[in-house]
PDB file of C-alpha atoms in Angstrom:
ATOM      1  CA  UNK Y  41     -25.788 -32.451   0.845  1.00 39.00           C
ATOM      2  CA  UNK Y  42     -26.206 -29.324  -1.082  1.00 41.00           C
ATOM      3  CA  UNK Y  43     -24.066 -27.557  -3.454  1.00 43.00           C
ATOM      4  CA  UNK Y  44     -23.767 -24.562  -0.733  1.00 43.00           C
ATOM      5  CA  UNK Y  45     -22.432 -26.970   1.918  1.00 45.00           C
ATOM      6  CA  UNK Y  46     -19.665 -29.278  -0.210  1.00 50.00           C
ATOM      7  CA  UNK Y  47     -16.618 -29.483   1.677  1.00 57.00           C
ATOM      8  CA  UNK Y  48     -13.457 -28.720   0.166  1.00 64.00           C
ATOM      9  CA  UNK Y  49     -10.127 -29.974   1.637  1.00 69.00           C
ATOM     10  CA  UNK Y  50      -7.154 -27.998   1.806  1.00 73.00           C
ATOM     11  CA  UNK Y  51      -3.459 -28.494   2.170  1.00 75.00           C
ATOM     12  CA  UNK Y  52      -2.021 -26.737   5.197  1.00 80.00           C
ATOM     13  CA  UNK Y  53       1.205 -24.426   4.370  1.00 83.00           C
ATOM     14  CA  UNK Y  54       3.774 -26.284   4.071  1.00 85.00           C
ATOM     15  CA  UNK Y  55       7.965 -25.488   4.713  1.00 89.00           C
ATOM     16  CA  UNK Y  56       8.247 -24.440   1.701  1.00 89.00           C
ATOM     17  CA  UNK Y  57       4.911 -22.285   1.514  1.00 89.00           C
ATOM     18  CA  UNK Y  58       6.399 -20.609   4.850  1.00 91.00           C
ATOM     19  CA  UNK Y  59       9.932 -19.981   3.438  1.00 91.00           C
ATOM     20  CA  UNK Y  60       8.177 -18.462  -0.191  1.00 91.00           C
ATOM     21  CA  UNK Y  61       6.261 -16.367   2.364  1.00 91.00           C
ATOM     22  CA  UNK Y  62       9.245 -15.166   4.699  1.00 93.00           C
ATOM     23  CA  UNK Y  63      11.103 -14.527   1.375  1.00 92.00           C
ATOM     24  CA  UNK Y  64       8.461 -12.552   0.177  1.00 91.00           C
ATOM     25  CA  UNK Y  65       8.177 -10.155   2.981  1.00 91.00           C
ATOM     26  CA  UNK Y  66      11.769  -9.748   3.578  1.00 92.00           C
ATOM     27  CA  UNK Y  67      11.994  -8.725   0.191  1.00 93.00           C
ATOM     28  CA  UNK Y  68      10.011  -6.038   0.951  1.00 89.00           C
ATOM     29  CA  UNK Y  69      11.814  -4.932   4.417  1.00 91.00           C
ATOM     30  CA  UNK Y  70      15.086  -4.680   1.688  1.00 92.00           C
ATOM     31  CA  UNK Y  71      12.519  -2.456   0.021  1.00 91.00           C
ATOM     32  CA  UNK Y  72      12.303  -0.442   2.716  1.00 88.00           C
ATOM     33  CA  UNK Y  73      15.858  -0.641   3.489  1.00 88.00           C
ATOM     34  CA  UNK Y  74      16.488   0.585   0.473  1.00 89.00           C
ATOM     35  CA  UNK Y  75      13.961   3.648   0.821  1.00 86.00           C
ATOM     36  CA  UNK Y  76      15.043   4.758   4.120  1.00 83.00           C
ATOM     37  CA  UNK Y  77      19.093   4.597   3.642  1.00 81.00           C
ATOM     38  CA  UNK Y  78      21.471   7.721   3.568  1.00 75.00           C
ATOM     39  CA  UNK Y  79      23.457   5.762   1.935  1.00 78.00           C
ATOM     40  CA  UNK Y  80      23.231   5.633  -1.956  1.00 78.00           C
ATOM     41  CA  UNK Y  81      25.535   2.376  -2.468  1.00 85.00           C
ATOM     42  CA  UNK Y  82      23.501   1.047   0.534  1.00 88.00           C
ATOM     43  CA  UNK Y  83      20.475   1.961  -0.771  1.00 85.00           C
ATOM     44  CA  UNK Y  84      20.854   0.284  -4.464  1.00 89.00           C
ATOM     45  CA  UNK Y  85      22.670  -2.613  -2.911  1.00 92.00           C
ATOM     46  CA  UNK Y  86      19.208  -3.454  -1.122  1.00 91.00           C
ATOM     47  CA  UNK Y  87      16.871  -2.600  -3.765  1.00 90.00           C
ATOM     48  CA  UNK Y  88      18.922  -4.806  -6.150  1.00 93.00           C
ATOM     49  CA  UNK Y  89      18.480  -7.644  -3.383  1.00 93.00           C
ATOM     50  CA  UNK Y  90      15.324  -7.243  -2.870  1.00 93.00           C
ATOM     51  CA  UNK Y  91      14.846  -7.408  -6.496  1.00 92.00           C
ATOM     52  CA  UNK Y  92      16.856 -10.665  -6.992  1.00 93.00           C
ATOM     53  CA  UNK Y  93      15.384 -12.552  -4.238  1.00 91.00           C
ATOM     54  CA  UNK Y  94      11.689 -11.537  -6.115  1.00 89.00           C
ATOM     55  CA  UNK Y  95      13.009 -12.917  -9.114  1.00 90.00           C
ATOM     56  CA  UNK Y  96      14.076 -16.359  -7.146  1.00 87.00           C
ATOM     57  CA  UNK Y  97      10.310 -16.604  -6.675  1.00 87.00           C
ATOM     58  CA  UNK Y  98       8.659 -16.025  -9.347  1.00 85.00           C
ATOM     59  CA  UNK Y  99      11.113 -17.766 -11.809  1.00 87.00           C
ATOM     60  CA  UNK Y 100      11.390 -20.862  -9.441  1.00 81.00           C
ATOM     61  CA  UNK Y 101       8.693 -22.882  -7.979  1.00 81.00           C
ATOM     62  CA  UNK Y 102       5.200 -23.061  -8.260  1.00 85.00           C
ATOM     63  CA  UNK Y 103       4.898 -19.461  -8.416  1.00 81.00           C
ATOM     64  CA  UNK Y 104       7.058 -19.549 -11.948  1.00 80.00           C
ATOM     65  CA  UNK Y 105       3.857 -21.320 -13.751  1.00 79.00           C
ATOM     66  CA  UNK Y 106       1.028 -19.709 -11.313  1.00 83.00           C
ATOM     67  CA  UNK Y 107       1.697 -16.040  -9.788  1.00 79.00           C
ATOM     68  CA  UNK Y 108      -1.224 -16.303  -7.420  1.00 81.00           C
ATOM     69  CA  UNK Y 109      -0.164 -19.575  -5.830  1.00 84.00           C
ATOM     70  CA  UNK Y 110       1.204 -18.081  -2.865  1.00 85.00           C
ATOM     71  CA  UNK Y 111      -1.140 -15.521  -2.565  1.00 83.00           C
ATOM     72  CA  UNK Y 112      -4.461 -18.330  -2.652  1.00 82.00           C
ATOM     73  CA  UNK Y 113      -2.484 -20.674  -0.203  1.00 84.00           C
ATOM     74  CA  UNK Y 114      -2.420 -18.383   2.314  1.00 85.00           C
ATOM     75  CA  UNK Y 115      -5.398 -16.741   1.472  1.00 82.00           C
ATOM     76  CA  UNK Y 116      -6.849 -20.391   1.916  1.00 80.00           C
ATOM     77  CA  UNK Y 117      -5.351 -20.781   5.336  1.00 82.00           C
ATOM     78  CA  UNK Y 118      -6.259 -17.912   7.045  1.00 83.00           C
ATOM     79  CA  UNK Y 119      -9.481 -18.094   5.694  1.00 79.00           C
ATOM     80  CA  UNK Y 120     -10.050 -21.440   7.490  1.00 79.00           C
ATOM     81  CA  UNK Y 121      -9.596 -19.347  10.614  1.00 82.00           C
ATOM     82  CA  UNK Y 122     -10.950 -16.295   9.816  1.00 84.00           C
ATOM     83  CA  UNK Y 123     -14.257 -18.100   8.573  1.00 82.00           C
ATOM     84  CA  UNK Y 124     -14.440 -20.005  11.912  1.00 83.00           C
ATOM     85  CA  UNK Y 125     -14.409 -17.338  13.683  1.00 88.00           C
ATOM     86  CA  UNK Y 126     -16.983 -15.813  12.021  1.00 85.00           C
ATOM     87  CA  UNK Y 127     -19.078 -18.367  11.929  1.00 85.00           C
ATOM     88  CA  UNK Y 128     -18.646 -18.452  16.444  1.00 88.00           C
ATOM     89  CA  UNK Y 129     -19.760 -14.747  16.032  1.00 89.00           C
ATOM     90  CA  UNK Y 130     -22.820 -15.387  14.267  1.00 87.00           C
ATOM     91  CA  UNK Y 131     -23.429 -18.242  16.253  1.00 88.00           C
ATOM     92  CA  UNK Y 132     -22.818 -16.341  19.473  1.00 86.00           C
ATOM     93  CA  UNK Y 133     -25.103 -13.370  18.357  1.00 85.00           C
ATOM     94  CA  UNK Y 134     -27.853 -15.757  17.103  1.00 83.00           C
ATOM     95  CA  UNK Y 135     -27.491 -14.415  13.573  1.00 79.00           C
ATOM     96  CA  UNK Y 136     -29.212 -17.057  11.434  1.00 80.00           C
ATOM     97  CA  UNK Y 137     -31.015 -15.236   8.533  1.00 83.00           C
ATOM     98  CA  UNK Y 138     -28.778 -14.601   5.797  1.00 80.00           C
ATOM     99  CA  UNK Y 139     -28.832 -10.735   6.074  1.00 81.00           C
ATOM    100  CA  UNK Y 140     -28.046 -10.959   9.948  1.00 83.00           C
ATOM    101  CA  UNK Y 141     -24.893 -13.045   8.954  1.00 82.00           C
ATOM    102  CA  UNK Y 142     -23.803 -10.755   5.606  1.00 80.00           C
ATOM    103  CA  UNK Y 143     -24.255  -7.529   8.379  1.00 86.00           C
ATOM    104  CA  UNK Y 144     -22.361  -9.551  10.678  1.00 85.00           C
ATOM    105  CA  UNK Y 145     -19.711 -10.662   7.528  1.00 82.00           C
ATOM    106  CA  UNK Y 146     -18.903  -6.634   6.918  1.00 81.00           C
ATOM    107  CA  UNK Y 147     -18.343  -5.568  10.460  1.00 87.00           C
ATOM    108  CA  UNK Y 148     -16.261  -8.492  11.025  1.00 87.00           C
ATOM    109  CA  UNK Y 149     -14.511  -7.957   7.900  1.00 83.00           C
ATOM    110  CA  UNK Y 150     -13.781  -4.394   8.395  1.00 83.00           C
ATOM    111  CA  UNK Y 151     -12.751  -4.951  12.029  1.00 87.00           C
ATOM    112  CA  UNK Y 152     -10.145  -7.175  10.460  1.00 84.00           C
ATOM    113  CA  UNK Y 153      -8.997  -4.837   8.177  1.00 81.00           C
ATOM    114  CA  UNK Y 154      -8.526  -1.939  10.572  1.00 82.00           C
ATOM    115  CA  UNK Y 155      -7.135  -4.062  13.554  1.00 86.00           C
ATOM    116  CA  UNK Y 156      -4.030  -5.241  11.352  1.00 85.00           C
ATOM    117  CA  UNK Y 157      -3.540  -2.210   9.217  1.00 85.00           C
ATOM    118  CA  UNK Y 158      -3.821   0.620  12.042  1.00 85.00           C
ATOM    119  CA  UNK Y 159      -0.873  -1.483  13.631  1.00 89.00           C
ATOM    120  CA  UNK Y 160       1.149  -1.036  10.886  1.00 86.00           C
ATOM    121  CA  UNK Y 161       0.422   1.647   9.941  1.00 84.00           C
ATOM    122  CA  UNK Y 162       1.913   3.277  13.238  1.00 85.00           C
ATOM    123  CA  UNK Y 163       4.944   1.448  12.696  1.00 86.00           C
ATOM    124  CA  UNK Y 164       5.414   3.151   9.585  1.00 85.00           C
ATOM    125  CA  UNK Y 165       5.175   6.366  10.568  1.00 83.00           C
ATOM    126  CA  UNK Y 166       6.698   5.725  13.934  1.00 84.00           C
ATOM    127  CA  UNK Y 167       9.805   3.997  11.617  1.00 81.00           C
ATOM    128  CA  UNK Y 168       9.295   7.361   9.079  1.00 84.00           C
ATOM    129  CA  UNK Y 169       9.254  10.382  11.884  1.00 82.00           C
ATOM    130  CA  UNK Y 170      12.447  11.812  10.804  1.00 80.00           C
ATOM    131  CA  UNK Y 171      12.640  14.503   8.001  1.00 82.00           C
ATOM    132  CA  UNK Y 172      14.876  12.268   6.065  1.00 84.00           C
ATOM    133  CA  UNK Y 173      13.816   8.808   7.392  1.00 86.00           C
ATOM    134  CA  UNK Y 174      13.149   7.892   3.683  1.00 89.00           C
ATOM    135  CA  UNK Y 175      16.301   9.511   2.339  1.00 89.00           C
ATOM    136  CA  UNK Y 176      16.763   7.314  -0.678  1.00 88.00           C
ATOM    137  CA  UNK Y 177      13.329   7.735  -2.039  1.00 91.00           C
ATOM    138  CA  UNK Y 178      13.166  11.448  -1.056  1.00 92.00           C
ATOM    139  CA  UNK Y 179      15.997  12.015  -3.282  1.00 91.00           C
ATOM    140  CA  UNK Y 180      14.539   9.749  -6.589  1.00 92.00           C
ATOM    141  CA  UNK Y 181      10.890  11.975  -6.111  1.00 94.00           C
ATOM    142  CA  UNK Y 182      13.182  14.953  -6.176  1.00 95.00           C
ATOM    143  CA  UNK Y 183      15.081  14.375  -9.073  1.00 95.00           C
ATOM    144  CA  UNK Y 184      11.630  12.526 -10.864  1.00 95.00           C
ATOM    145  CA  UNK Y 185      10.300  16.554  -9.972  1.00 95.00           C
ATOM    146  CA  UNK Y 186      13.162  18.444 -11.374  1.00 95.00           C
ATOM    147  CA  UNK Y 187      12.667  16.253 -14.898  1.00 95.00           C
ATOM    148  CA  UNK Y 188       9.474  17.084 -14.986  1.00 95.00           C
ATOM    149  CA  UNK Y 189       9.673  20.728 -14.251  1.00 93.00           C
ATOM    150  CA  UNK Y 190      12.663  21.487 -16.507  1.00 93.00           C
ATOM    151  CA  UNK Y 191      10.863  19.577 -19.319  1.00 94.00           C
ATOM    152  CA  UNK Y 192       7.819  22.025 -18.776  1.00 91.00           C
ATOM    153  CA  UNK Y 193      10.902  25.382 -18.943  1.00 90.00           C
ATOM    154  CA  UNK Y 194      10.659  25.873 -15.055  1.00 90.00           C
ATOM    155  CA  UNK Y 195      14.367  27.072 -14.237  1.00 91.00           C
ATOM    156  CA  UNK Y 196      14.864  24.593 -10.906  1.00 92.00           C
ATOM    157  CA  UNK Y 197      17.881  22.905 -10.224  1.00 92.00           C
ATOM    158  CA  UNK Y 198      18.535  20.721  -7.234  1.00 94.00           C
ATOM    159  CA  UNK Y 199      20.949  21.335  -4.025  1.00 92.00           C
ATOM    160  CA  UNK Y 200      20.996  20.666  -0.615  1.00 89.00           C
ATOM    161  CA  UNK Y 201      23.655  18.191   1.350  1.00 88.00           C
ATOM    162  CA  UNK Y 202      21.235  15.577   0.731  1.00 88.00           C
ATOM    163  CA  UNK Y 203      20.183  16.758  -2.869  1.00 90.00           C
ATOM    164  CA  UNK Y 204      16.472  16.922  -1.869  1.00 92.00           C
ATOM    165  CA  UNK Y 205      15.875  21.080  -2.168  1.00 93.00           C
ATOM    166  CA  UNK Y 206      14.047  22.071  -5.344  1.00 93.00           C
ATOM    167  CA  UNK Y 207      16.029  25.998  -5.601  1.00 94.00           C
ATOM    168  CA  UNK Y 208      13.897  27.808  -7.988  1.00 92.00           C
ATOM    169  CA  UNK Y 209      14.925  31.316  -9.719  1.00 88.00           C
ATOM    170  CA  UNK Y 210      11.777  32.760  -8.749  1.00 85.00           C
ATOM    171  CA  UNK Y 211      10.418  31.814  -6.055  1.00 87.00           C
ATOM    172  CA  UNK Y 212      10.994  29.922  -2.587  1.00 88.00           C
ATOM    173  CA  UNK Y 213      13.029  26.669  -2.165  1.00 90.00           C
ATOM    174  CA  UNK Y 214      11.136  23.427  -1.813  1.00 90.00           C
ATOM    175  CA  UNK Y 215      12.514  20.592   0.290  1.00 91.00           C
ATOM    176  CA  UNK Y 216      11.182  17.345  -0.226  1.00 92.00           C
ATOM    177  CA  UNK Y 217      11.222  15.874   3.323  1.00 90.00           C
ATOM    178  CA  UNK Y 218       9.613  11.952   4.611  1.00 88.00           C
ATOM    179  CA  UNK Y 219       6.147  13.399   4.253  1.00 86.00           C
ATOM    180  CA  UNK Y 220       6.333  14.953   1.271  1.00 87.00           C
ATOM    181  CA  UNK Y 221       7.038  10.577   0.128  1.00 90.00           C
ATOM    182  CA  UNK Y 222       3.524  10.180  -0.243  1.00 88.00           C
ATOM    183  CA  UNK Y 223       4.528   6.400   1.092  1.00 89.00           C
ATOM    184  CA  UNK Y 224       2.623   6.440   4.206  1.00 88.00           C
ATOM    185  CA  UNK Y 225      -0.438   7.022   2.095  1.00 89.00           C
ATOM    186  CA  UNK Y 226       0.290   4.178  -0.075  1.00 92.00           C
ATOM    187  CA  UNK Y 227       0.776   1.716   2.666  1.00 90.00           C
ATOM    188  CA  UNK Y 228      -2.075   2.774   4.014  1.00 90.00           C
ATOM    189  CA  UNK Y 229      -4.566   2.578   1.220  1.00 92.00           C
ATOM    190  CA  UNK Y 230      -2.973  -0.480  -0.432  1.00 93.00           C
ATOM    191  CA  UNK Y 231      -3.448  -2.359   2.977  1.00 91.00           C
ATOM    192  CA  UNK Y 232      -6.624  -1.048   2.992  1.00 91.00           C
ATOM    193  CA  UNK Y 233      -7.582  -3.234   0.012  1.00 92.00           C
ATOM    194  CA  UNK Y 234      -5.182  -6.756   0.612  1.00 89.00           C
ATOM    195  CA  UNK Y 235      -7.066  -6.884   3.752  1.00 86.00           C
ATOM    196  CA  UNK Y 236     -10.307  -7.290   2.396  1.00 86.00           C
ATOM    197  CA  UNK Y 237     -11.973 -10.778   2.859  1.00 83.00           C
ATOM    198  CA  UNK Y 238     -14.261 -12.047   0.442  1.00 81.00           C
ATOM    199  CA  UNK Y 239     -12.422 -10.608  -2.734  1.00 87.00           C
ATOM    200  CA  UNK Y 240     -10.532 -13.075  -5.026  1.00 87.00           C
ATOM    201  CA  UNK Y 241      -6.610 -12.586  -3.816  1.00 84.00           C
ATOM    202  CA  UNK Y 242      -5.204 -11.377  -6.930  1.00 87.00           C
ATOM    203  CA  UNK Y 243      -8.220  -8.913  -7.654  1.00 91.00           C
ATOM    204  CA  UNK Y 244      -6.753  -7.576  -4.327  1.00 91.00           C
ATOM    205  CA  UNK Y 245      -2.484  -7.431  -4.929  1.00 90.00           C
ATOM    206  CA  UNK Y 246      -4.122  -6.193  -8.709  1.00 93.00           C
ATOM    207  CA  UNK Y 247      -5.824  -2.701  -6.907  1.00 95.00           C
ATOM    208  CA  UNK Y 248      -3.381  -2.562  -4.407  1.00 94.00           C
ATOM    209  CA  UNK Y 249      -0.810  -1.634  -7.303  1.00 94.00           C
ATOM    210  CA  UNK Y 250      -2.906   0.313  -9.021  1.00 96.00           C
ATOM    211  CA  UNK Y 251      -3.177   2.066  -5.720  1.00 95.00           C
ATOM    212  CA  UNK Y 252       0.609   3.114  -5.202  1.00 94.00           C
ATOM    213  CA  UNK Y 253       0.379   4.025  -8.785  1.00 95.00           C
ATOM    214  CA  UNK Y 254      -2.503   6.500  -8.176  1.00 95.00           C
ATOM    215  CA  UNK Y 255      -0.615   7.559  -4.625  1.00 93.00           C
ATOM    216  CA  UNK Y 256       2.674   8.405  -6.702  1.00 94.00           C
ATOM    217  CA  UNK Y 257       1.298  10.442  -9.373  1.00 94.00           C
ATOM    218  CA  UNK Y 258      -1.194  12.097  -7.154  1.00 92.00           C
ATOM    219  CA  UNK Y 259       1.603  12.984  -5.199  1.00 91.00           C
ATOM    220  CA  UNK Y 260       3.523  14.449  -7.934  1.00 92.00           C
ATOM    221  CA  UNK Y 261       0.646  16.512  -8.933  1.00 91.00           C
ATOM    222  CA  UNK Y 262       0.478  17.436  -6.343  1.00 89.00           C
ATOM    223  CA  UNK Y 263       3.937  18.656  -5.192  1.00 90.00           C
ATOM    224  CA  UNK Y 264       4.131  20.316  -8.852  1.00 91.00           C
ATOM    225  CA  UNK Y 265       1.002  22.151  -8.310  1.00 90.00           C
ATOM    226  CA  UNK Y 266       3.001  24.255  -5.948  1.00 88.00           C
ATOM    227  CA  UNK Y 267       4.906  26.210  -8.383  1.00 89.00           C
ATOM    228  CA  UNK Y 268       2.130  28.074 -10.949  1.00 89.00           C
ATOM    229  CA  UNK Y 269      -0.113  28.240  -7.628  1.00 88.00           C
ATOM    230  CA  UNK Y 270       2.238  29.977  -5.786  1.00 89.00           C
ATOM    231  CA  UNK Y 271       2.624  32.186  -8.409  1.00 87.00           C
ATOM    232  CA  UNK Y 272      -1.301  32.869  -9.082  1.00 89.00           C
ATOM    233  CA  UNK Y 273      -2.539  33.121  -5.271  1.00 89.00           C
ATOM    234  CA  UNK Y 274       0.457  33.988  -2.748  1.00 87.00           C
ATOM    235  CA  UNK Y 275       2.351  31.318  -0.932  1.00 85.00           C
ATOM    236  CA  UNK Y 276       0.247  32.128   2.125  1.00 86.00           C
ATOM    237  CA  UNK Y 277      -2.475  30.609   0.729  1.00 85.00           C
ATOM    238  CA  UNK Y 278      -1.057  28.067  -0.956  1.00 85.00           C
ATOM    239  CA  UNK Y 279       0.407  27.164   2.494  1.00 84.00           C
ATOM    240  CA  UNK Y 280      -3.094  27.030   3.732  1.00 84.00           C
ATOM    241  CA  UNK Y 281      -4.127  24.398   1.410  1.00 84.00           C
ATOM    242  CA  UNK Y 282      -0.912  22.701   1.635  1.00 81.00           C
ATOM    243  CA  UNK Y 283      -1.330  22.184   5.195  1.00 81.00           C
ATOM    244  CA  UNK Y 284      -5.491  21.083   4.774  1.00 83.00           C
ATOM    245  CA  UNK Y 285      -4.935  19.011   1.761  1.00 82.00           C
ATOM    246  CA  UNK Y 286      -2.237  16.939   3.343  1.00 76.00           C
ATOM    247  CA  UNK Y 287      -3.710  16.615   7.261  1.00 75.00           C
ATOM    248  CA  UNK Y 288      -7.214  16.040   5.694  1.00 83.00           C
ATOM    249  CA  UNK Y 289      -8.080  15.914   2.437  1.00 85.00           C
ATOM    250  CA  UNK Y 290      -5.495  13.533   1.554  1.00 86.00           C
ATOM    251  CA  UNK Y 291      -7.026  11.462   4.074  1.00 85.00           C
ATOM    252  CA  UNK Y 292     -10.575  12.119   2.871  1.00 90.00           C
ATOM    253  CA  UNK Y 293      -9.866  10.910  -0.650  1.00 91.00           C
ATOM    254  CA  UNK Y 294      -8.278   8.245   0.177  1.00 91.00           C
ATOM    255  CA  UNK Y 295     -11.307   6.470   2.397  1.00 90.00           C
ATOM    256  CA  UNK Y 296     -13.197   7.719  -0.305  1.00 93.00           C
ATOM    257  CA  UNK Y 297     -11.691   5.428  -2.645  1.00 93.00           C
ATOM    258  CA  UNK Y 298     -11.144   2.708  -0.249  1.00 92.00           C
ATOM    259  CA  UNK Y 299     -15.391   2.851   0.112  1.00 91.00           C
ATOM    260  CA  UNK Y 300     -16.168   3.250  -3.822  1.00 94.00           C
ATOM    261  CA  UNK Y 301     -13.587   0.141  -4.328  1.00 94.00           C
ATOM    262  CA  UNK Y 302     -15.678  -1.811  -1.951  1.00 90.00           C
ATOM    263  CA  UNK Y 303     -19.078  -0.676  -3.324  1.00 90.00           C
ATOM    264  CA  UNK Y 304     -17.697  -1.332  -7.136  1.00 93.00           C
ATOM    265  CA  UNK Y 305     -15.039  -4.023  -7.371  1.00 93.00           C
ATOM    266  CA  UNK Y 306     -15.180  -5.978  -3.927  1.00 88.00           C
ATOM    267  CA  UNK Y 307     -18.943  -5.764  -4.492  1.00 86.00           C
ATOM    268  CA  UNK Y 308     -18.893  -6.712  -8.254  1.00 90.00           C
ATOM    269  CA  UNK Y 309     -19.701 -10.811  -8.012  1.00 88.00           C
ATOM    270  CA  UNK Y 310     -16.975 -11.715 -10.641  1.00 90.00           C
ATOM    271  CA  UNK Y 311     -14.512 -10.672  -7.981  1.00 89.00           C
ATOM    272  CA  UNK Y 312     -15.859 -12.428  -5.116  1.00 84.00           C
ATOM    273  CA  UNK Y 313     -13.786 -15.355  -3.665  1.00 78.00           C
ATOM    274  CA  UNK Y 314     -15.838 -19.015  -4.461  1.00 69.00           C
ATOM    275  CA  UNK Y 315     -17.902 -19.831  -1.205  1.00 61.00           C
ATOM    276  CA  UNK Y 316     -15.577 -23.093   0.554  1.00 57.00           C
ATOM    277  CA  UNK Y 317     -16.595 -24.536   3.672  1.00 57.00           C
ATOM    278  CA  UNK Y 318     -12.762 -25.972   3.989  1.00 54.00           C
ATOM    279  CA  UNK Y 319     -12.082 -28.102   6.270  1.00 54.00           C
ATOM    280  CA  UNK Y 320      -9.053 -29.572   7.079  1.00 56.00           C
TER     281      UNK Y 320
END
């Protein structure tokens, strides 16, 4: 049998694998929890949670001596699937040469990607349609704002019932509302990339932070930007490209960086998961 075709066993999920993974995910629900409250007790109480019960697994367990053990066992798993299916496609369209099945590997793979993160990523703005659905959050970009632009000598101060109104001297208030987040964004493009078969799983969680760290100080730039360009051109028309760079530009960029990751890192061999034919 060739080296291509060795079969490699693996270990279903097991209770415990299930329970790390439940964990995992409501940790990040508290996250959200925590995001979304009007409540600032409320708020801290969850993020502190959600921070505690993150700590449980990655000081305890097998995660404590391997961080990406959770992330390759179910990467594993649903791979065994995934692959199957995959391999019914090919078989179905009659894709034998190994350029019929690679074309037939990238539509399948991006089919995955958009028929679980599209889902959610309705959810998330269906969860986020209020002004001040992500109250908490709203409130730590505004003050992170008002640091910044009093360290630069811009006289701002912060008011509002919530506290999320940037009330400048000399010119118009800015209210940092649920869109203004920048969080759908992140979800979005950060799913974007954990969905990706064929790319080693921490490669993945590795760009998907890197991602919200991009989103968040994109965001900040541009939010900032407002202030010495509404000064130089008008607020009209920095209203104009307010409104264009957040209905479509921010979208444009951000498939633009979800293709260039693709063509450079999930392209880039190192990264690529080992070729398994598992079998259980």
């Amino acid at each position: 049998m060739g080296k291509g075709e060795d079969k490699i066993a693996i270990v279903p999920l097991n209770r415990q694998d299930i329970a790390r993974g439940f964990i995992f995910l409501m940790s990040f629900y508290l996250i959200f929890l925590s995001f979304s409250s009007d409540n600032f007790s409320f708020g801290i109480v969850c993020l502190f949670c959600s921070l505690f019960f993150f700590s449980i697994l990655f000081w305890i367990g097998p995660l404590s001596v391997d961080p990406s053990y959770l992330f390759e066992r179910y990467a594993d798993n649903l791979g065994f699937y995934l692959d199957n299916v995959e391999a019914r496609i090919c078989n179905y369209l009659q894709a034998e040469k190994k350029s019929d099945k690679v074309l037939v590997g990238v539509a399948f793979n991006f089919f995955l990607v958009m028929a679980f993160v599209l889902p959610i990523d309705l959810l998330f703005q269906y969860l986020t349609r209020g002004e001040n659905s992500l109250l908490f959050y709203q409130q730590f970009l505004t003050w992170v704002i008002y640091v910044i632009e009093s360290a630069f000598g811009i006289s701002v101060y912060i008011r509002g019932e919530n506290s999320t109104i940037l009330s400048y001297q000399d010119m118009i208030d800015m209210e940092i509302v649920s869109e203004c987040t920048g969080l759908h964004e992140t979800v979005f493009l950060s799913l974007l990339i954990l969905c990706f078969r064929g790319v080693k799983p921490m490669v993945r969680v590795k760009w998907a932070i890197y991602a919200v760290i991009f989103i968040f100080i994109e965001n900040l730039i541009r939010i900032i930007s407002g202030y010495p360009l509404i000064h130089i051109y008008g607020f009209s028309t920095w209203d104009k490209f307010h409104y264009f760079w957040w209905h479509t530009g921010q979208y444009a960029l951000i498939m633009s960086l979800f293709v260039l990751w693709v063509m450079i890192v999930a392209g880039n061999p190192k990264n690529k998961s080992l070729k398994k034919n598992l079998v259980r």
